[in-house]
Amino acid sequence: MTKPVRKAIFPVGGLGTRFLPATKVLPKEMLPVVDKPLIQYAVEEAIAAGIEQFIFVTGRGKTALEDHFDHSYELEDTLVEKGKTDIHKAVLDILPEPGKVFYTRQMKPKGLGHAVWCAKELIGDEPFAVLLADDLVLAQNKCCLAQMIDVYNQTGGNVVAIEEVPREETYKYGVLNVVEDDGRIAQANGLVEKPDPQDAPSNLSIIGRYILQPEVFAQLDKQETGAGNEIQLTDAMAKTIPDVEFRGLRFEGRRYDCGSKLGFIEANLAFALARDDLRDGVQHILSELTQ
């Protein structure tokens, strides 16, 4: 039987250089899409998927993120006094249960693989999820991670979220070498991190959602560097494939790359248009701006 996925890692130690100067003092994961920071969407997705323990791999200057998932008694008391019960409830609803949140430091930004490795002792010998807040997924029914857990419960092994990208953009992603594909789930016998388009084994790229077996830590322990002279999670996953089956899921939903400025703007528009209280106003604004 497969072990349940109870723990999730949120790598949030990056510098957010693509959004400077906005991210000089504000963690990039705290940038808001409509009225929630990116990291809150990721945590809510994990909660909806049944995750029980939340592990944040942070860095210097991330205290605002930690404070976001804690009580702010002065704010909460003020909201109650002013009768703003709906907002008060919204502020409380973002808090995971006490004893379920853990923080560990990534001393230097050495890549995604290094960030995941920093959580090794908190994961132990269990399967775990990894969610990158930069990749925001708008799903109509079941959230992306819950869809992945459904597949994992049937198949075990490693499961990642994938989507097709233009071949000329494969250099931005980890790409699957596919051996079997039924149109929804692709099984891979290899992975390549950020390949040149002419060398890419496919155009199926991994986005920021992973369910991984703890065997990946044996590879990350080696601290080997890859593309960009960083410790790449993709490389470590690829080396476990002979022993751990690897599948990619074409999830139902739309992914927005909030690590780019255009993707971030697009996400704000899409999430606003998906809300009944904002849709008409946003459509009016867009109509006026595009005349």
Short mmCIF file of C-alpha atoms in Angstrom, two decimals:
data_model
loop_
_atom_site.label_atom_id
_atom_site.label_comp_id
_atom_site.label_asym_id
_atom_site.label_seq_id
_atom_site.Cartn_x
_atom_site.Cartn_y
_atom_site.Cartn_z
CA MET A 1 0.00 0.00 0.00
CA THR A 2 1.15 3.55 -0.69
CA LYS A 3 1.86 5.76 2.27
CA PRO A 4 -0.44 8.80 2.46
CA VAL A 5 0.89 12.24 1.55
CA ARG A 6 0.64 14.22 4.79
CA LYS A 7 3.42 16.80 4.46
CA ALA A 8 4.09 19.61 2.02
CA ILE A 9 7.19 21.71 1.43
CA PHE A 10 6.89 25.34 0.35
CA PRO A 11 10.26 26.64 -0.91
CA VAL A 12 10.05 30.37 -0.19
CA GLY A 13 13.69 31.38 0.25
CA GLY A 14 14.20 32.95 -3.19
CA LEU A 15 15.19 36.58 -3.70
CA GLY A 16 12.45 37.53 -6.17
CA THR A 17 14.86 39.51 -8.34
CA ARG A 18 12.46 39.63 -11.30
CA PHE A 19 10.10 41.82 -9.26
CA LEU A 20 12.60 44.28 -7.84
CA PRO A 21 12.25 46.88 -6.43
CA ALA A 22 8.86 45.64 -5.16
CA THR A 23 10.52 42.62 -3.54
CA LYS A 24 13.38 44.50 -1.89
CA VAL A 25 11.68 44.18 1.52
CA LEU A 26 8.53 42.24 0.61
CA PRO A 27 8.88 38.49 -0.04
CA LYS A 28 7.80 37.70 -3.60
CA GLU A 29 5.47 35.04 -2.19
CA MET A 30 3.57 37.84 -0.43
CA LEU A 31 2.72 39.64 -3.66
CA PRO A 32 -1.09 39.75 -3.85
CA VAL A 33 -3.28 38.25 -6.51
CA VAL A 34 -6.48 40.26 -6.00
CA ASP A 35 -6.64 40.16 -2.18
CA LYS A 36 -4.53 37.16 -1.17
CA PRO A 37 -0.76 36.71 -1.29
CA LEU A 38 0.57 33.99 -3.57
CA ILE A 39 1.69 31.81 -0.66
CA GLN A 40 -1.83 31.77 0.78
CA TYR A 41 -3.21 30.29 -2.43
CA ALA A 42 -0.57 27.55 -2.23
CA VAL A 43 -1.35 26.77 1.40
CA GLU A 44 -5.10 26.72 0.73
CA GLU A 45 -4.51 24.29 -2.14
CA ALA A 46 -2.52 22.03 0.17
CA ILE A 47 -5.25 22.14 2.82
CA ALA A 48 -7.90 21.31 0.21
CA ALA A 49 -5.78 18.31 -0.86
CA GLY A 50 -5.66 16.95 2.69
CA ILE A 51 -2.14 18.01 3.68
CA GLU A 52 -1.65 17.98 7.46
CA GLN A 53 1.82 19.50 7.97
CA PHE A 54 3.21 22.60 6.28
CA ILE A 55 6.97 23.11 5.97
CA PHE A 56 8.26 26.48 4.82
CA VAL A 57 11.86 26.68 3.63
CA THR A 58 12.58 30.35 4.19
CA GLY A 59 15.49 32.77 3.95
CA ARG A 60 16.46 36.13 5.30
CA GLY A 61 13.82 38.85 4.99
CA LYS A 62 10.85 36.45 5.06
CA THR A 63 9.38 37.41 8.44
CA ALA A 64 6.31 38.98 6.80
CA LEU A 65 5.45 35.56 5.41
CA GLU A 66 5.78 33.93 8.82
CA ASP A 67 3.67 36.67 10.42
CA HIS A 68 0.96 36.17 7.80
CA PHE A 69 0.27 32.70 9.17
CA ASP A 70 0.09 33.85 12.77
CA HIS A 71 -2.35 35.80 14.90
CA SER A 72 -2.37 39.61 14.80
CA TYR A 73 -4.31 40.33 17.97
CA GLU A 74 -4.47 44.11 17.58
CA LEU A 75 -5.85 43.79 14.04
CA GLU A 76 -8.28 41.05 15.05
CA ASP A 77 -9.58 43.03 18.05
CA THR A 78 -10.02 46.14 15.90
CA LEU A 79 -12.02 44.23 13.30
CA VAL A 80 -14.29 42.82 16.00
CA GLU A 81 -14.81 46.26 17.57
CA LYS A 82 -15.77 47.74 14.20
CA GLY A 83 -18.17 44.88 13.47
CA LYS A 84 -16.25 43.72 10.40
CA THR A 85 -17.04 40.09 11.05
CA ASP A 86 -16.58 38.89 7.47
CA ILE A 87 -13.06 40.31 7.26
CA HIS A 88 -12.28 39.04 10.75
CA LYS A 89 -13.29 35.53 9.68
CA ALA A 90 -11.19 35.81 6.52
CA VAL A 91 -8.13 36.74 8.59
CA LEU A 92 -8.65 33.79 10.94
CA ASP A 93 -9.38 31.32 8.15
CA ILE A 94 -5.83 31.62 6.77
CA LEU A 95 -4.29 30.18 9.95
CA PRO A 96 -3.32 26.49 9.89
CA GLU A 97 -3.84 24.56 13.11
CA PRO A 98 -1.25 25.11 15.86
CA GLY A 99 1.62 22.64 15.73
CA LYS A 100 1.14 21.99 12.01
CA VAL A 101 3.47 24.70 10.63
CA PHE A 102 7.26 24.38 10.55
CA TYR A 103 9.98 26.73 9.34
CA THR A 104 13.55 25.94 8.34
CA ARG A 105 16.18 28.20 6.81
CA GLN A 106 17.89 27.87 3.45
CA MET A 107 21.09 29.70 4.28
CA LYS A 108 22.02 30.33 0.64
CA PRO A 109 19.84 30.24 -2.50
CA LYS A 110 21.42 27.19 -4.15
CA GLY A 111 18.45 26.04 -6.21
CA LEU A 112 15.15 24.23 -5.76
CA GLY A 113 16.81 20.91 -5.02
CA HIS A 114 18.78 22.48 -2.20
CA ALA A 115 15.64 24.11 -0.78
CA VAL A 116 13.82 20.77 -0.71
CA TRP A 117 16.87 19.08 0.84
CA CYS A 118 16.80 21.63 3.67
CA ALA A 119 13.49 20.07 4.80
CA LYS A 120 14.84 16.52 4.83
CA GLU A 121 14.80 16.02 8.60
CA LEU A 122 11.22 17.29 8.83
CA ILE A 123 10.03 14.88 6.13
CA GLY A 124 11.66 11.73 7.39
CA ASP A 125 10.76 8.52 5.55
CA GLU A 126 7.45 9.73 4.06
CA PRO A 127 6.20 10.78 0.65
CA PHE A 128 5.67 14.52 0.45
CA ALA A 129 4.36 17.30 -1.76
CA VAL A 130 6.22 20.36 -3.01
CA LEU A 131 4.30 23.47 -4.02
CA LEU A 132 5.87 26.50 -5.68
CA ALA A 133 3.81 29.60 -4.96
CA ASP A 134 4.99 31.19 -8.23
CA ASP A 135 2.88 28.69 -10.15
CA LEU A 136 -0.72 29.60 -9.41
CA VAL A 137 -3.40 27.22 -10.68
CA LEU A 138 -7.02 28.22 -11.19
CA ALA A 139 -9.10 25.02 -11.13
CA GLN A 140 -12.87 24.89 -11.41
CA ASN A 141 -13.49 21.78 -9.36
CA LYS A 142 -10.75 19.81 -7.59
CA CYS A 143 -7.49 21.66 -6.97
CA CYS A 144 -4.33 20.64 -8.80
CA LEU A 145 -2.64 18.92 -5.84
CA ALA A 146 -5.81 16.98 -4.99
CA GLN A 147 -5.93 15.70 -8.58
CA MET A 148 -2.32 14.58 -8.25
CA ILE A 149 -2.96 12.82 -4.93
CA ASP A 150 -5.81 10.91 -6.57
CA VAL A 151 -3.35 9.60 -9.16
CA TYR A 152 -0.69 8.91 -6.54
CA ASN A 153 -3.13 6.88 -4.44
CA GLN A 154 -3.73 4.66 -7.47
CA THR A 155 -0.17 4.34 -8.76
CA GLY A 156 2.31 5.32 -6.05
CA GLY A 157 5.74 6.52 -7.15
CA ASN A 158 6.53 10.11 -8.04
CA VAL A 159 3.82 12.27 -9.58
CA VAL A 160 4.29 15.77 -11.00
CA ALA A 161 1.96 18.23 -12.67
CA ILE A 162 2.77 18.77 -16.33
CA GLU A 163 1.64 20.86 -19.24
CA GLU A 164 2.61 21.15 -22.87
CA VAL A 165 4.73 24.19 -23.71
CA PRO A 166 5.98 25.51 -27.05
CA ARG A 167 9.16 23.62 -27.87
CA GLU A 168 11.12 26.87 -28.07
CA GLU A 169 10.36 27.40 -24.34
CA THR A 170 11.61 24.04 -23.05
CA TYR A 171 14.81 25.72 -21.85
CA LYS A 172 12.77 27.19 -18.97
CA TYR A 173 11.53 23.88 -17.51
CA GLY A 174 12.22 20.35 -16.44
CA VAL A 175 11.08 18.17 -19.37
CA LEU A 176 9.90 14.54 -19.42
CA ASN A 177 11.33 11.79 -21.60
CA VAL A 178 8.05 9.96 -22.18
CA VAL A 179 7.70 6.19 -22.68
CA GLU A 180 3.92 5.90 -22.32
CA ASP A 181 1.18 8.51 -22.63
CA ASP A 182 -2.59 8.05 -22.54
CA GLY A 183 -3.34 11.73 -23.04
CA ARG A 184 -3.79 12.40 -19.34
CA ILE A 185 -0.96 10.60 -17.56
CA ALA A 186 2.51 10.34 -19.07
CA GLN A 187 5.05 7.86 -17.72
CA ALA A 188 8.68 8.88 -18.05
CA ASN A 189 11.99 7.05 -18.00
CA GLY A 190 14.04 10.22 -17.80
CA LEU A 191 14.02 13.96 -17.13
CA VAL A 192 16.08 16.84 -18.46
CA GLU A 193 16.39 20.17 -16.69
CA LYS A 194 16.07 23.22 -18.96
CA PRO A 195 17.13 21.54 -22.22
CA ASP A 196 17.84 23.48 -25.38
CA PRO A 197 14.79 23.17 -27.67
CA GLN A 198 16.65 20.99 -30.17
CA ASP A 199 17.68 18.60 -27.37
CA ALA A 200 14.36 18.43 -25.50
CA PRO A 201 12.96 14.85 -25.37
CA SER A 202 9.39 16.22 -25.44
CA ASN A 203 7.46 19.40 -24.79
CA LEU A 204 5.87 18.09 -21.57
CA SER A 205 7.17 20.36 -18.85
CA ILE A 206 6.92 20.10 -15.07
CA ILE A 207 5.20 22.96 -13.27
CA GLY A 208 5.55 23.74 -9.59
CA ARG A 209 3.61 20.80 -8.12
CA TYR A 210 5.31 17.57 -7.06
CA ILE A 211 4.57 14.43 -5.05
CA LEU A 212 7.87 12.74 -4.28
CA GLN A 213 9.15 9.69 -2.49
CA PRO A 214 11.83 10.18 0.19
CA GLU A 215 14.38 8.33 -1.99
CA VAL A 216 15.04 11.67 -3.67
CA PHE A 217 16.94 12.82 -0.58
CA ALA A 218 19.66 10.20 -1.16
CA GLN A 219 20.41 12.02 -4.42
CA LEU A 220 20.08 15.51 -2.96
CA ASP A 221 22.51 14.51 -0.20
CA LYS A 222 25.25 14.47 -2.85
CA GLN A 223 24.78 18.24 -3.37
CA GLU A 224 25.60 17.89 -7.07
CA THR A 225 25.05 21.00 -9.17
CA GLY A 226 23.44 21.12 -12.59
CA ALA A 227 21.91 23.82 -14.80
CA GLY A 228 22.74 27.31 -13.60
CA ASN A 229 25.32 25.82 -11.22
CA GLU A 230 22.44 25.07 -8.84
CA ILE A 231 21.30 21.89 -7.09
CA GLN A 232 18.42 20.88 -9.35
CA LEU A 233 15.44 18.92 -8.07
CA THR A 234 14.83 17.61 -11.59
CA ASP A 235 18.28 15.98 -11.70
CA ALA A 236 17.72 14.28 -8.35
CA MET A 237 14.28 13.01 -9.41
CA ALA A 238 15.71 11.64 -12.67
CA LYS A 239 18.29 9.57 -10.79
CA THR A 240 15.55 7.86 -8.75
CA ILE A 241 13.59 6.72 -11.82
CA PRO A 242 15.22 3.28 -12.06
CA ASP A 243 13.83 2.53 -8.59
CA VAL A 244 10.77 4.82 -8.37
CA GLU A 245 8.17 5.07 -11.14
CA PHE A 246 7.66 8.58 -12.45
CA ARG A 247 4.44 9.99 -13.89
CA GLY A 248 3.27 13.39 -15.06
CA LEU A 249 -0.39 14.45 -14.81
CA ARG A 250 -2.05 16.81 -17.24
CA PHE A 251 -4.15 18.50 -14.57
CA GLU A 252 -7.51 20.18 -15.11
CA GLY A 253 -7.13 23.91 -14.63
CA ARG A 254 -5.12 26.88 -15.85
CA ARG A 255 -1.64 27.60 -14.58
CA TYR A 256 -0.32 31.15 -14.31
CA ASP A 257 3.40 31.83 -14.11
CA CYS A 258 3.48 34.47 -11.40
CA GLY A 259 7.26 34.48 -11.48
CA SER A 260 6.97 36.68 -14.57
CA LYS A 261 5.41 40.13 -14.64
CA LEU A 262 3.03 39.36 -17.49
CA GLY A 263 1.97 36.09 -15.87
CA PHE A 264 1.37 37.88 -12.58
CA ILE A 265 -0.80 40.51 -14.27
CA GLU A 266 -2.69 37.79 -16.16
CA ALA A 267 -3.32 35.89 -12.91
CA ASN A 268 -4.75 38.97 -11.22
CA LEU A 269 -7.14 39.49 -14.11
CA ALA A 270 -8.15 35.83 -14.31
CA PHE A 271 -8.79 35.46 -10.58
CA ALA A 272 -10.71 38.75 -10.46
CA LEU A 273 -12.86 37.72 -13.43
CA ALA A 274 -13.61 34.42 -11.66
CA ARG A 275 -15.23 36.31 -8.76
CA ASP A 276 -18.85 37.37 -8.87
CA ASP A 277 -18.16 40.53 -6.86
CA LEU A 278 -15.44 41.76 -9.23
CA ARG A 279 -16.21 40.36 -12.67
CA ASP A 280 -18.42 43.16 -14.01
CA GLY A 281 -16.17 45.92 -12.72
CA VAL A 282 -13.02 44.33 -14.16
CA GLN A 283 -14.69 43.75 -17.52
CA HIS A 284 -15.71 47.42 -17.58
CA ILE A 285 -12.17 48.54 -16.76
CA LEU A 286 -10.69 46.29 -19.46
CA SER A 287 -13.19 47.56 -22.00
CA GLU A 288 -12.26 51.17 -21.27
CA LEU A 289 -8.52 50.50 -21.32
CA THR A 290 -8.60 48.60 -24.59
CA GLN A 291 -10.75 51.05 -26.57
#
